[in-house]
PDB file of C-alpha atoms in Angstrom:
ATOM      1  CA  UNK A  28      -0.067  -0.087   0.140  1.00 58.00           C
ATOM      2  CA  UNK A  29       1.083   3.038  -1.042  1.00 71.00           C
ATOM      3  CA  UNK A  30       2.487   6.011   1.701  1.00 82.00           C
ATOM      4  CA  UNK A  31      -0.076   9.050   1.539  1.00 87.00           C
ATOM      5  CA  UNK A  32       1.420  12.248   1.538  1.00 92.00           C
ATOM      6  CA  UNK A  33       1.971  14.619   4.198  1.00 94.00           C
ATOM      7  CA  UNK A  34       1.724  17.980   4.700  1.00 97.00           C
ATOM      8  CA  UNK A  35       5.373  18.270   4.358  1.00 97.00           C
ATOM      9  CA  UNK A  36       5.172  16.392   0.875  1.00 97.00           C
ATOM     10  CA  UNK A  37       2.360  18.983  -0.264  1.00 96.00           C
ATOM     11  CA  UNK A  38       4.327  21.587   1.019  1.00 97.00           C
ATOM     12  CA  UNK A  39       7.292  20.699  -0.847  1.00 98.00           C
ATOM     13  CA  UNK A  40       4.885  20.013  -3.863  1.00 97.00           C
ATOM     14  CA  UNK A  41       3.172  23.313  -3.825  1.00 96.00           C
ATOM     15  CA  UNK A  42       6.255  25.144  -3.831  1.00 96.00           C
ATOM     16  CA  UNK A  43       7.953  23.308  -6.905  1.00 95.00           C
ATOM     17  CA  UNK A  44       4.542  23.974  -8.776  1.00 92.00           C
ATOM     18  CA  UNK A  45       5.184  27.879  -8.239  1.00 91.00           C
ATOM     19  CA  UNK A  46       8.693  27.835  -9.155  1.00 90.00           C
ATOM     20  CA  UNK A  47       8.582  25.401 -12.060  1.00 86.00           C
ATOM     21  CA  UNK A  48      12.028  24.389 -11.466  1.00 93.00           C
ATOM     22  CA  UNK A  49      14.581  24.444  -8.572  1.00 95.00           C
ATOM     23  CA  UNK A  50      18.027  22.992  -8.360  1.00 96.00           C
ATOM     24  CA  UNK A  51      19.297  20.223  -6.325  1.00 96.00           C
ATOM     25  CA  UNK A  52      20.296  22.243  -3.547  1.00 96.00           C
ATOM     26  CA  UNK A  53      16.975  24.191  -3.505  1.00 96.00           C
ATOM     27  CA  UNK A  54      15.641  21.151  -3.282  1.00 97.00           C
ATOM     28  CA  UNK A  55      17.652  19.502  -0.284  1.00 97.00           C
ATOM     29  CA  UNK A  56      17.051  23.023   1.797  1.00 97.00           C
ATOM     30  CA  UNK A  57      13.415  23.065   0.692  1.00 97.00           C
ATOM     31  CA  UNK A  58      12.626  19.312   1.930  1.00 98.00           C
ATOM     32  CA  UNK A  59      14.691  20.316   5.597  1.00 97.00           C
ATOM     33  CA  UNK A  60      12.666  23.308   5.358  1.00 97.00           C
ATOM     34  CA  UNK A  61       8.770  21.340   4.676  1.00 97.00           C
ATOM     35  CA  UNK A  62       9.825  18.662   7.389  1.00 97.00           C
ATOM     36  CA  UNK A  63      10.636  21.068   9.863  1.00 96.00           C
ATOM     37  CA  UNK A  64       7.943  23.520   9.742  1.00 96.00           C
ATOM     38  CA  UNK A  65       5.536  20.234   9.832  1.00 96.00           C
ATOM     39  CA  UNK A  66       7.487  18.579  12.300  1.00 94.00           C
ATOM     40  CA  UNK A  67       8.189  15.429   9.982  1.00 93.00           C
ATOM     41  CA  UNK A  68      10.807  13.015  10.207  1.00 93.00           C
ATOM     42  CA  UNK A  69      13.705  14.512   8.642  1.00 94.00           C
ATOM     43  CA  UNK A  70      16.761  13.014   7.032  1.00 93.00           C
ATOM     44  CA  UNK A  71      18.919  14.561   4.965  1.00 93.00           C
ATOM     45  CA  UNK A  72      20.037  11.554   2.509  1.00 94.00           C
ATOM     46  CA  UNK A  73      16.372  10.936   2.056  1.00 94.00           C
ATOM     47  CA  UNK A  74      15.454  13.289  -0.389  1.00 96.00           C
ATOM     48  CA  UNK A  75      14.650  11.164  -3.394  1.00 95.00           C
ATOM     49  CA  UNK A  76      12.464   8.476  -1.188  1.00 95.00           C
ATOM     50  CA  UNK A  77      10.626  12.068   0.152  1.00 97.00           C
ATOM     51  CA  UNK A  78      10.045  12.584  -3.562  1.00 97.00           C
ATOM     52  CA  UNK A  79       9.228   9.296  -4.452  1.00 96.00           C
ATOM     53  CA  UNK A  80       6.185   9.352  -2.144  1.00 96.00           C
ATOM     54  CA  UNK A  81       5.043  12.740  -4.041  1.00 97.00           C
ATOM     55  CA  UNK A  82       5.223  10.741  -7.090  1.00 96.00           C
ATOM     56  CA  UNK A  83       3.486   7.485  -6.163  1.00 96.00           C
ATOM     57  CA  UNK A  84       0.552  10.036  -5.756  1.00 94.00           C
ATOM     58  CA  UNK A  85       0.774  11.933  -8.659  1.00 94.00           C
ATOM     59  CA  UNK A  86       1.249   9.091 -10.969  1.00 91.00           C
ATOM     60  CA  UNK A  87      -3.009   8.773 -11.200  1.00 92.00           C
ATOM     61  CA  UNK A  88      -2.652  12.415 -12.444  1.00 90.00           C
ATOM     62  CA  UNK A  89      -0.191  12.023 -14.620  1.00 88.00           C
ATOM     63  CA  UNK A  90       2.286  14.029 -13.305  1.00 91.00           C
ATOM     64  CA  UNK A  91       5.974  13.406 -12.307  1.00 93.00           C
ATOM     65  CA  UNK A  92       8.943  15.399 -10.391  1.00 96.00           C
ATOM     66  CA  UNK A  93      11.632  14.446 -12.635  1.00 94.00           C
ATOM     67  CA  UNK A  94      15.056  15.171 -12.559  1.00 93.00           C
ATOM     68  CA  UNK A  95      17.610  16.358 -14.639  1.00 93.00           C
ATOM     69  CA  UNK A  96      20.749  17.977 -15.565  1.00 92.00           C
ATOM     70  CA  UNK A  97      21.485  21.384 -16.786  1.00 93.00           C
ATOM     71  CA  UNK A  98      23.636  21.049 -19.978  1.00 93.00           C
ATOM     72  CA  UNK A  99      25.787  24.163 -19.234  1.00 89.00           C
ATOM     73  CA  UNK A 100      27.232  23.783 -15.607  1.00 90.00           C
ATOM     74  CA  UNK A 101      26.280  19.945 -14.788  1.00 91.00           C
ATOM     75  CA  UNK A 102      23.721  21.027 -11.959  1.00 93.00           C
ATOM     76  CA  UNK A 103      21.453  18.969 -11.105  1.00 94.00           C
ATOM     77  CA  UNK A 104      17.532  20.247 -11.101  1.00 96.00           C
ATOM     78  CA  UNK A 105      13.752  19.001 -10.389  1.00 96.00           C
ATOM     79  CA  UNK A 106      11.009  19.952 -12.435  1.00 94.00           C
ATOM     80  CA  UNK A 107       7.370  18.869 -12.374  1.00 92.00           C
ATOM     81  CA  UNK A 108       6.545  17.152 -15.794  1.00 89.00           C
ATOM     82  CA  UNK A 109       3.150  16.197 -17.387  1.00 84.00           C
ATOM     83  CA  UNK A 110       3.208  12.702 -18.920  1.00 81.00           C
ATOM     84  CA  UNK A 111      -0.432  13.346 -20.104  1.00 77.00           C
ATOM     85  CA  UNK A 112       0.977  15.911 -22.758  1.00 63.00           C
ATOM     86  CA  UNK A 113       3.968  15.368 -24.769  1.00 58.00           C
ATOM     87  CA  UNK A 114       3.991  18.135 -26.814  1.00 62.00           C
ATOM     88  CA  UNK A 115       4.014  22.369 -26.421  1.00 71.00           C
ATOM     89  CA  UNK A 116       0.116  21.962 -26.162  1.00 65.00           C
ATOM     90  CA  UNK A 117       1.303  22.015 -22.247  1.00 67.00           C
ATOM     91  CA  UNK A 118       2.085  25.777 -22.872  1.00 76.00           C
ATOM     92  CA  UNK A 119      -1.215  26.802 -24.516  1.00 72.00           C
ATOM     93  CA  UNK A 120      -2.590  27.913 -21.304  1.00 74.00           C
ATOM     94  CA  UNK A 121       0.333  30.741 -20.711  1.00 84.00           C
ATOM     95  CA  UNK A 122       0.856  31.455 -24.996  1.00 90.00           C
ATOM     96  CA  UNK A 123      -1.076  33.020 -27.559  1.00 91.00           C
ATOM     97  CA  UNK A 124      -1.060  30.520 -30.658  1.00 91.00           C
ATOM     98  CA  UNK A 125       1.685  32.586 -32.313  1.00 92.00           C
ATOM     99  CA  UNK A 126       4.025  32.737 -29.497  1.00 94.00           C
ATOM    100  CA  UNK A 127       3.817  28.923 -29.722  1.00 93.00           C
ATOM    101  CA  UNK A 128       4.708  28.611 -32.916  1.00 94.00           C
ATOM    102  CA  UNK A 129       7.266  31.036 -32.203  1.00 95.00           C
ATOM    103  CA  UNK A 130       8.594  29.256 -29.399  1.00 95.00           C
ATOM    104  CA  UNK A 131       8.351  25.609 -32.254  1.00 93.00           C
ATOM    105  CA  UNK A 132      10.517  27.326 -34.503  1.00 94.00           C
ATOM    106  CA  UNK A 133      13.263  28.470 -31.863  1.00 96.00           C
ATOM    107  CA  UNK A 134      13.148  25.002 -30.736  1.00 95.00           C
ATOM    108  CA  UNK A 135      14.178  23.542 -34.617  1.00 94.00           C
ATOM    109  CA  UNK A 136      16.838  26.073 -35.363  1.00 95.00           C
ATOM    110  CA  UNK A 137      18.420  25.018 -31.758  1.00 95.00           C
ATOM    111  CA  UNK A 138      18.199  21.478 -32.089  1.00 94.00           C
ATOM    112  CA  UNK A 139      18.782  21.217 -35.813  1.00 92.00           C
ATOM    113  CA  UNK A 140      21.960  23.377 -34.941  1.00 91.00           C
ATOM    114  CA  UNK A 141      25.691  22.371 -34.587  1.00 84.00           C
ATOM    115  CA  UNK A 142      26.625  23.733 -31.386  1.00 87.00           C
ATOM    116  CA  UNK A 143      22.409  23.361 -29.663  1.00 92.00           C
ATOM    117  CA  UNK A 144      21.787  27.307 -29.991  1.00 94.00           C
ATOM    118  CA  UNK A 145      20.069  29.865 -32.196  1.00 96.00           C
ATOM    119  CA  UNK A 146      21.258  33.703 -32.687  1.00 96.00           C
ATOM    120  CA  UNK A 147      18.510  36.081 -32.368  1.00 95.00           C
ATOM    121  CA  UNK A 148      19.145  37.306 -35.874  1.00 94.00           C
ATOM    122  CA  UNK A 149      17.870  33.700 -36.629  1.00 94.00           C
ATOM    123  CA  UNK A 150      15.080  33.752 -34.477  1.00 94.00           C
ATOM    124  CA  UNK A 151      13.522  37.310 -34.963  1.00 93.00           C
ATOM    125  CA  UNK A 152      13.779  36.258 -38.612  1.00 91.00           C
ATOM    126  CA  UNK A 153      11.256  33.107 -38.000  1.00 87.00           C
ATOM    127  CA  UNK A 154       8.813  35.527 -36.799  1.00 86.00           C
ATOM    128  CA  UNK A 155       8.089  36.765 -40.567  1.00 84.00           C
ATOM    129  CA  UNK A 156       7.436  32.975 -41.304  1.00 86.00           C
ATOM    130  CA  UNK A 157       4.935  32.540 -39.016  1.00 90.00           C
ATOM    131  CA  UNK A 158       1.608  31.082 -39.909  1.00 90.00           C
ATOM    132  CA  UNK A 159      -0.851  31.947 -37.392  1.00 88.00           C
ATOM    133  CA  UNK A 160      -0.161  35.966 -36.964  1.00 87.00           C
ATOM    134  CA  UNK A 161       3.157  37.593 -37.844  1.00 87.00           C
ATOM    135  CA  UNK A 162       4.972  38.933 -35.104  1.00 90.00           C
ATOM    136  CA  UNK A 163       6.858  42.374 -35.114  1.00 91.00           C
ATOM    137  CA  UNK A 164      10.399  42.810 -34.461  1.00 91.00           C
ATOM    138  CA  UNK A 165       9.535  44.335 -30.988  1.00 94.00           C
ATOM    139  CA  UNK A 166       6.938  42.015 -30.361  1.00 94.00           C
ATOM    140  CA  UNK A 167       8.828  39.041 -30.930  1.00 95.00           C
ATOM    141  CA  UNK A 168      11.664  40.299 -28.358  1.00 95.00           C
ATOM    142  CA  UNK A 169       8.676  40.506 -25.654  1.00 96.00           C
ATOM    143  CA  UNK A 170       7.801  37.210 -26.156  1.00 96.00           C
ATOM    144  CA  UNK A 171      11.421  35.957 -26.433  1.00 97.00           C
ATOM    145  CA  UNK A 172      12.230  37.466 -22.970  1.00 96.00           C
ATOM    146  CA  UNK A 173       8.953  35.941 -21.610  1.00 96.00           C
ATOM    147  CA  UNK A 174      10.378  32.748 -22.459  1.00 96.00           C
ATOM    148  CA  UNK A 175      13.286  33.375 -20.946  1.00 96.00           C
ATOM    149  CA  UNK A 176      11.283  34.444 -17.501  1.00 94.00           C
ATOM    150  CA  UNK A 177       9.131  31.586 -17.535  1.00 92.00           C
ATOM    151  CA  UNK A 178      12.616  29.326 -17.757  1.00 91.00           C
ATOM    152  CA  UNK A 179      11.837  28.131 -21.268  1.00 94.00           C
ATOM    153  CA  UNK A 180      14.723  29.489 -22.885  1.00 96.00           C
ATOM    154  CA  UNK A 181      17.866  30.493 -21.929  1.00 96.00           C
ATOM    155  CA  UNK A 182      19.599  33.987 -23.350  1.00 96.00           C
ATOM    156  CA  UNK A 183      23.177  35.129 -23.109  1.00 94.00           C
ATOM    157  CA  UNK A 184      24.704  37.610 -25.187  1.00 94.00           C
ATOM    158  CA  UNK A 185      21.934  37.529 -28.070  1.00 94.00           C
ATOM    159  CA  UNK A 186      22.005  33.703 -28.075  1.00 96.00           C
ATOM    160  CA  UNK A 187      19.399  31.297 -27.552  1.00 97.00           C
ATOM    161  CA  UNK A 188      19.703  27.686 -25.865  1.00 96.00           C
ATOM    162  CA  UNK A 189      16.774  25.314 -24.416  1.00 96.00           C
ATOM    163  CA  UNK A 190      16.910  25.860 -20.343  1.00 95.00           C
ATOM    164  CA  UNK A 191      17.049  22.901 -18.384  1.00 95.00           C
ATOM    165  CA  UNK A 192      13.221  23.066 -17.465  1.00 92.00           C
ATOM    166  CA  UNK A 193      12.287  22.958 -21.275  1.00 93.00           C
ATOM    167  CA  UNK A 194      14.751  19.842 -21.697  1.00 93.00           C
ATOM    168  CA  UNK A 195      13.309  17.934 -19.046  1.00 92.00           C
ATOM    169  CA  UNK A 196       9.850  18.422 -19.661  1.00 89.00           C
ATOM    170  CA  UNK A 197      10.220  18.341 -23.138  1.00 89.00           C
ATOM    171  CA  UNK A 198      12.274  15.338 -23.818  1.00 88.00           C
ATOM    172  CA  UNK A 199       9.268  13.051 -25.081  1.00 85.00           C
ATOM    173  CA  UNK A 200       8.318  15.339 -27.279  1.00 86.00           C
ATOM    174  CA  UNK A 201      11.837  15.762 -28.769  1.00 90.00           C
ATOM    175  CA  UNK A 202      12.644  12.619 -29.528  1.00 87.00           C
ATOM    176  CA  UNK A 203       9.328  11.790 -31.224  1.00 87.00           C
ATOM    177  CA  UNK A 204       9.271  15.207 -33.425  1.00 89.00           C
ATOM    178  CA  UNK A 205      13.458  14.994 -33.730  1.00 90.00           C
ATOM    179  CA  UNK A 206      13.852  11.315 -34.235  1.00 86.00           C
ATOM    180  CA  UNK A 207      17.057  11.810 -36.754  1.00 84.00           C
ATOM    181  CA  UNK A 208      18.801  14.555 -34.659  1.00 87.00           C
ATOM    182  CA  UNK A 209      18.246  13.946 -31.290  1.00 89.00           C
ATOM    183  CA  UNK A 210      21.002  11.877 -29.574  1.00 90.00           C
ATOM    184  CA  UNK A 211      21.635  10.833 -25.927  1.00 92.00           C
ATOM    185  CA  UNK A 212      24.861  11.945 -24.112  1.00 94.00           C
ATOM    186  CA  UNK A 213      27.101   8.824 -23.681  1.00 96.00           C
ATOM    187  CA  UNK A 214      28.035   9.463 -20.311  1.00 94.00           C
ATOM    188  CA  UNK A 215      24.666  10.275 -18.637  1.00 92.00           C
ATOM    189  CA  UNK A 216      22.215   8.915 -21.333  1.00 91.00           C
ATOM    190  CA  UNK A 217      20.292  11.967 -21.018  1.00 90.00           C
ATOM    191  CA  UNK A 218      18.915  13.768 -24.407  1.00 92.00           C
ATOM    192  CA  UNK A 219      22.034  15.762 -25.674  1.00 93.00           C
ATOM    193  CA  UNK A 220      21.332  19.208 -27.266  1.00 94.00           C
ATOM    194  CA  UNK A 221      24.513  21.584 -26.739  1.00 92.00           C
ATOM    195  CA  UNK A 222      26.917  18.840 -26.689  1.00 92.00           C
ATOM    196  CA  UNK A 223      30.676  17.842 -28.394  1.00 93.00           C
ATOM    197  CA  UNK A 224      30.613  15.269 -30.934  1.00 93.00           C
ATOM    198  CA  UNK A 225      33.068  12.507 -31.949  1.00 95.00           C
ATOM    199  CA  UNK A 226      34.832  13.713 -35.129  1.00 94.00           C
ATOM    200  CA  UNK A 227      34.647   9.369 -36.320  1.00 96.00           C
ATOM    201  CA  UNK A 228      32.073   9.471 -38.935  1.00 94.00           C
ATOM    202  CA  UNK A 229      31.432   5.608 -38.087  1.00 96.00           C
ATOM    203  CA  UNK A 230      31.113   6.680 -34.619  1.00 95.00           C
ATOM    204  CA  UNK A 231      29.221  10.642 -33.459  1.00 92.00           C
ATOM    205  CA  UNK A 232      29.048   9.854 -30.194  1.00 94.00           C
ATOM    206  CA  UNK A 233      27.880  13.010 -28.254  1.00 94.00           C
ATOM    207  CA  UNK A 234      28.698  14.332 -24.827  1.00 95.00           C
ATOM    208  CA  UNK A 235      27.285  16.899 -22.605  1.00 94.00           C
ATOM    209  CA  UNK A 236      30.095  19.414 -21.995  1.00 93.00           C
ATOM    210  CA  UNK A 237      29.906  19.096 -18.004  1.00 93.00           C
ATOM    211  CA  UNK A 238      30.280  15.304 -18.889  1.00 95.00           C
ATOM    212  CA  UNK A 239      33.356  15.779 -21.044  1.00 95.00           C
ATOM    213  CA  UNK A 240      34.657  17.501 -18.240  1.00 94.00           C
ATOM    214  CA  UNK A 241      34.273  14.747 -15.568  1.00 93.00           C
ATOM    215  CA  UNK A 242      35.036  11.796 -17.989  1.00 94.00           C
ATOM    216  CA  UNK A 243      38.371  13.163 -19.143  1.00 94.00           C
ATOM    217  CA  UNK A 244      39.716  14.706 -15.830  1.00 90.00           C
ATOM    218  CA  UNK A 245      43.166  14.257 -15.315  1.00 86.00           C
ATOM    219  CA  UNK A 246      43.587  12.756 -18.497  1.00 87.00           C
ATOM    220  CA  UNK A 247      46.198  14.208 -21.236  1.00 87.00           C
ATOM    221  CA  UNK A 248      45.556  12.486 -24.349  1.00 91.00           C
ATOM    222  CA  UNK A 249      41.670  11.787 -24.370  1.00 95.00           C
ATOM    223  CA  UNK A 250      40.440   9.173 -26.808  1.00 96.00           C
ATOM    224  CA  UNK A 251      36.522   8.536 -27.197  1.00 97.00           C
ATOM    225  CA  UNK A 252      34.991   6.325 -24.745  1.00 96.00           C
ATOM    226  CA  UNK A 253      33.024   4.721 -27.793  1.00 96.00           C
ATOM    227  CA  UNK A 254      35.613   4.253 -30.720  1.00 97.00           C
ATOM    228  CA  UNK A 255      39.002   5.089 -29.367  1.00 96.00           C
ATOM    229  CA  UNK A 256      39.621   7.550 -31.935  1.00 97.00           C
ATOM    230  CA  UNK A 257      41.420  10.658 -30.204  1.00 96.00           C
ATOM    231  CA  UNK A 258      39.159  13.219 -28.853  1.00 96.00           C
ATOM    232  CA  UNK A 259      39.857  16.311 -30.967  1.00 92.00           C
ATOM    233  CA  UNK A 260      37.730  18.838 -28.973  1.00 93.00           C
ATOM    234  CA  UNK A 261      39.032  21.101 -26.213  1.00 92.00           C
ATOM    235  CA  UNK A 262      38.267  19.559 -23.060  1.00 91.00           C
ATOM    236  CA  UNK A 263      35.969  22.417 -20.510  1.00 89.00           C
ATOM    237  CA  UNK A 264      37.152  22.987 -17.471  1.00 82.00           C
ATOM    238  CA  UNK A 265      34.957  21.228 -14.430  1.00 70.00           C
ATOM    239  CA  UNK A 266      33.116  24.378 -12.753  1.00 64.00           C
ATOM    240  CA  UNK A 267      32.723  24.533  -9.082  1.00 52.00           C
ATOM    241  CA  UNK A 268      28.664  24.406  -9.563  1.00 48.00           C
ATOM    242  CA  UNK A 269      29.079  21.137 -10.850  1.00 47.00           C
ATOM    243  CA  UNK A 270      30.239  19.987  -7.477  1.00 44.00           C
ATOM    244  CA  UNK A 271      26.919  20.548  -6.240  1.00 48.00           C
ATOM    245  CA  UNK A 272      25.674  17.056  -5.295  1.00 40.00           C
ATOM    246  CA  UNK A 273      28.736  16.270  -3.342  1.00 38.00           C
ATOM    247  CA  UNK A 274      28.039  19.572  -1.323  1.00 37.00           C
ATOM    248  CA  UNK A 275      27.283  19.553   2.231  1.00 34.00           C
ATOM    249  CA  UNK A 276      23.635  20.177   3.531  1.00 32.00           C
ATOM    250  CA  UNK A 277      24.275  23.150   5.308  1.00 34.00           C
ATOM    251  CA  UNK A 278      26.129  25.179   1.774  1.00 34.00           C
ATOM    252  CA  UNK A 279      24.241  28.158   0.932  1.00 33.00           C
ATOM    253  CA  UNK A 280      25.485  28.597  -2.205  1.00 34.00           C
ATOM    254  CA  UNK A 281      21.855  27.969  -3.197  1.00 40.00           C
ATOM    255  CA  UNK A 282      19.177  29.672  -1.928  1.00 46.00           C
ATOM    256  CA  UNK A 283      15.985  27.465  -1.213  1.00 45.00           C
ATOM    257  CA  UNK A 284      12.696  28.809  -3.755  1.00 53.00           C
ATOM    258  CA  UNK A 285      10.085  30.733  -1.415  1.00 48.00           C
ATOM    259  CA  UNK A 286       8.011  28.048   0.381  1.00 46.00           C
ATOM    260  CA  UNK A 287       4.173  28.049  -0.966  1.00 43.00           C
ATOM    261  CA  UNK A 288       2.050  29.123   1.406  1.00 41.00           C
ATOM    262  CA  UNK A 289      -0.770  27.495  -0.549  1.00 40.00           C
ATOM    263  CA  UNK A 290      24.677  28.831 -35.284  1.00 40.00           C
ATOM    264  CA  UNK A 291      25.705  26.187 -38.222  1.00 42.00           C
ATOM    265  CA  UNK A 292      22.263  24.153 -38.893  1.00 45.00           C
ATOM    266  CA  UNK A 293      22.540  20.518 -39.989  1.00 48.00           C
ATOM    267  CA  UNK A 294      19.986  19.496 -42.706  1.00 41.00           C
ATOM    268  CA  UNK A 295      16.356  19.522 -41.947  1.00 42.00           C
ATOM    269  CA  UNK A 296      14.058  16.622 -40.844  1.00 43.00           C
ATOM    270  CA  UNK A 297      11.875  15.412 -43.372  1.00 37.00           C
TER     271      UNK A 297
END
C-alpha cells in the first residue's frame, strides 16, 4: 500500500509547482524546511525517497517530479512534468498560438544546429514566416523575453539555448519530433543538445560539456569512450557548481525557493 502524502510533501509539491524548476541544492533545503515546518521526520540523505512518495500519489494524475541536468554546468534540477501532454500544448494556457509557433520554430533552430544554440537574428527572422500571425520585431523580442523569464529558454549575449526545464519537460516531445537529430549523451544517457560529438564519422557519439569535463578529468591524451579515436575537442574545465551534489546540506551556495503558502544548422528533417 502506497504511503500517503503528509503536509511536508504537500508543501514541497506546492513550492515546486510555483517555481517550475528548482536546483538540487534548493530541493535539499526545501526538503528540510518542509519537514521541520510540519514536524515530520527529516533525513538529509532521503530526498529521493521523499520525492518518491509524492510521485506515487501524482501518478494517477499523470504528473511526475523528474530529475535532470543542466547542459551548461552539470547542476542537477527537479521539475514537475505532465506525462499526459508530450508536446508544446502544455504551454498553451500561457501563450497565444503565434507565440507557441515561434517557440516551435526556435526549438527547430536550436535542435537543428551544430552547437545547440540559435542566434537572436535567426529567431527574429522566423517571426516573419509565422503561419498563425506574424509578430513585429519588438513583439518578438518581448515574447522571447517571456520565454526566458518563464524558464523555457536561456539567453546569453544574443544567443538562445533550451533551458534545463524545457529539456526535462519536453524530452519525450523532442525524441518524437526530432528522431533523426536527437542523440543521448554517451555518459549520462540523457538527451544531448549542447554537446561535443566524436569526429569519427563511423562513431559520432555525443557528450554534454559537463560530462566531457568529468570523463576526461586528469587525462592528458583523451580518446573517445566508444571508438577510442582521439577526442579532438577542447576539454572544458569542471566548474565549481558541478560539484553541487557533493556539497554539504548546510551549504549556502543556492538558497531554497520561497515556500508556497498554499549557429550552423544541419539538414532539416523531412
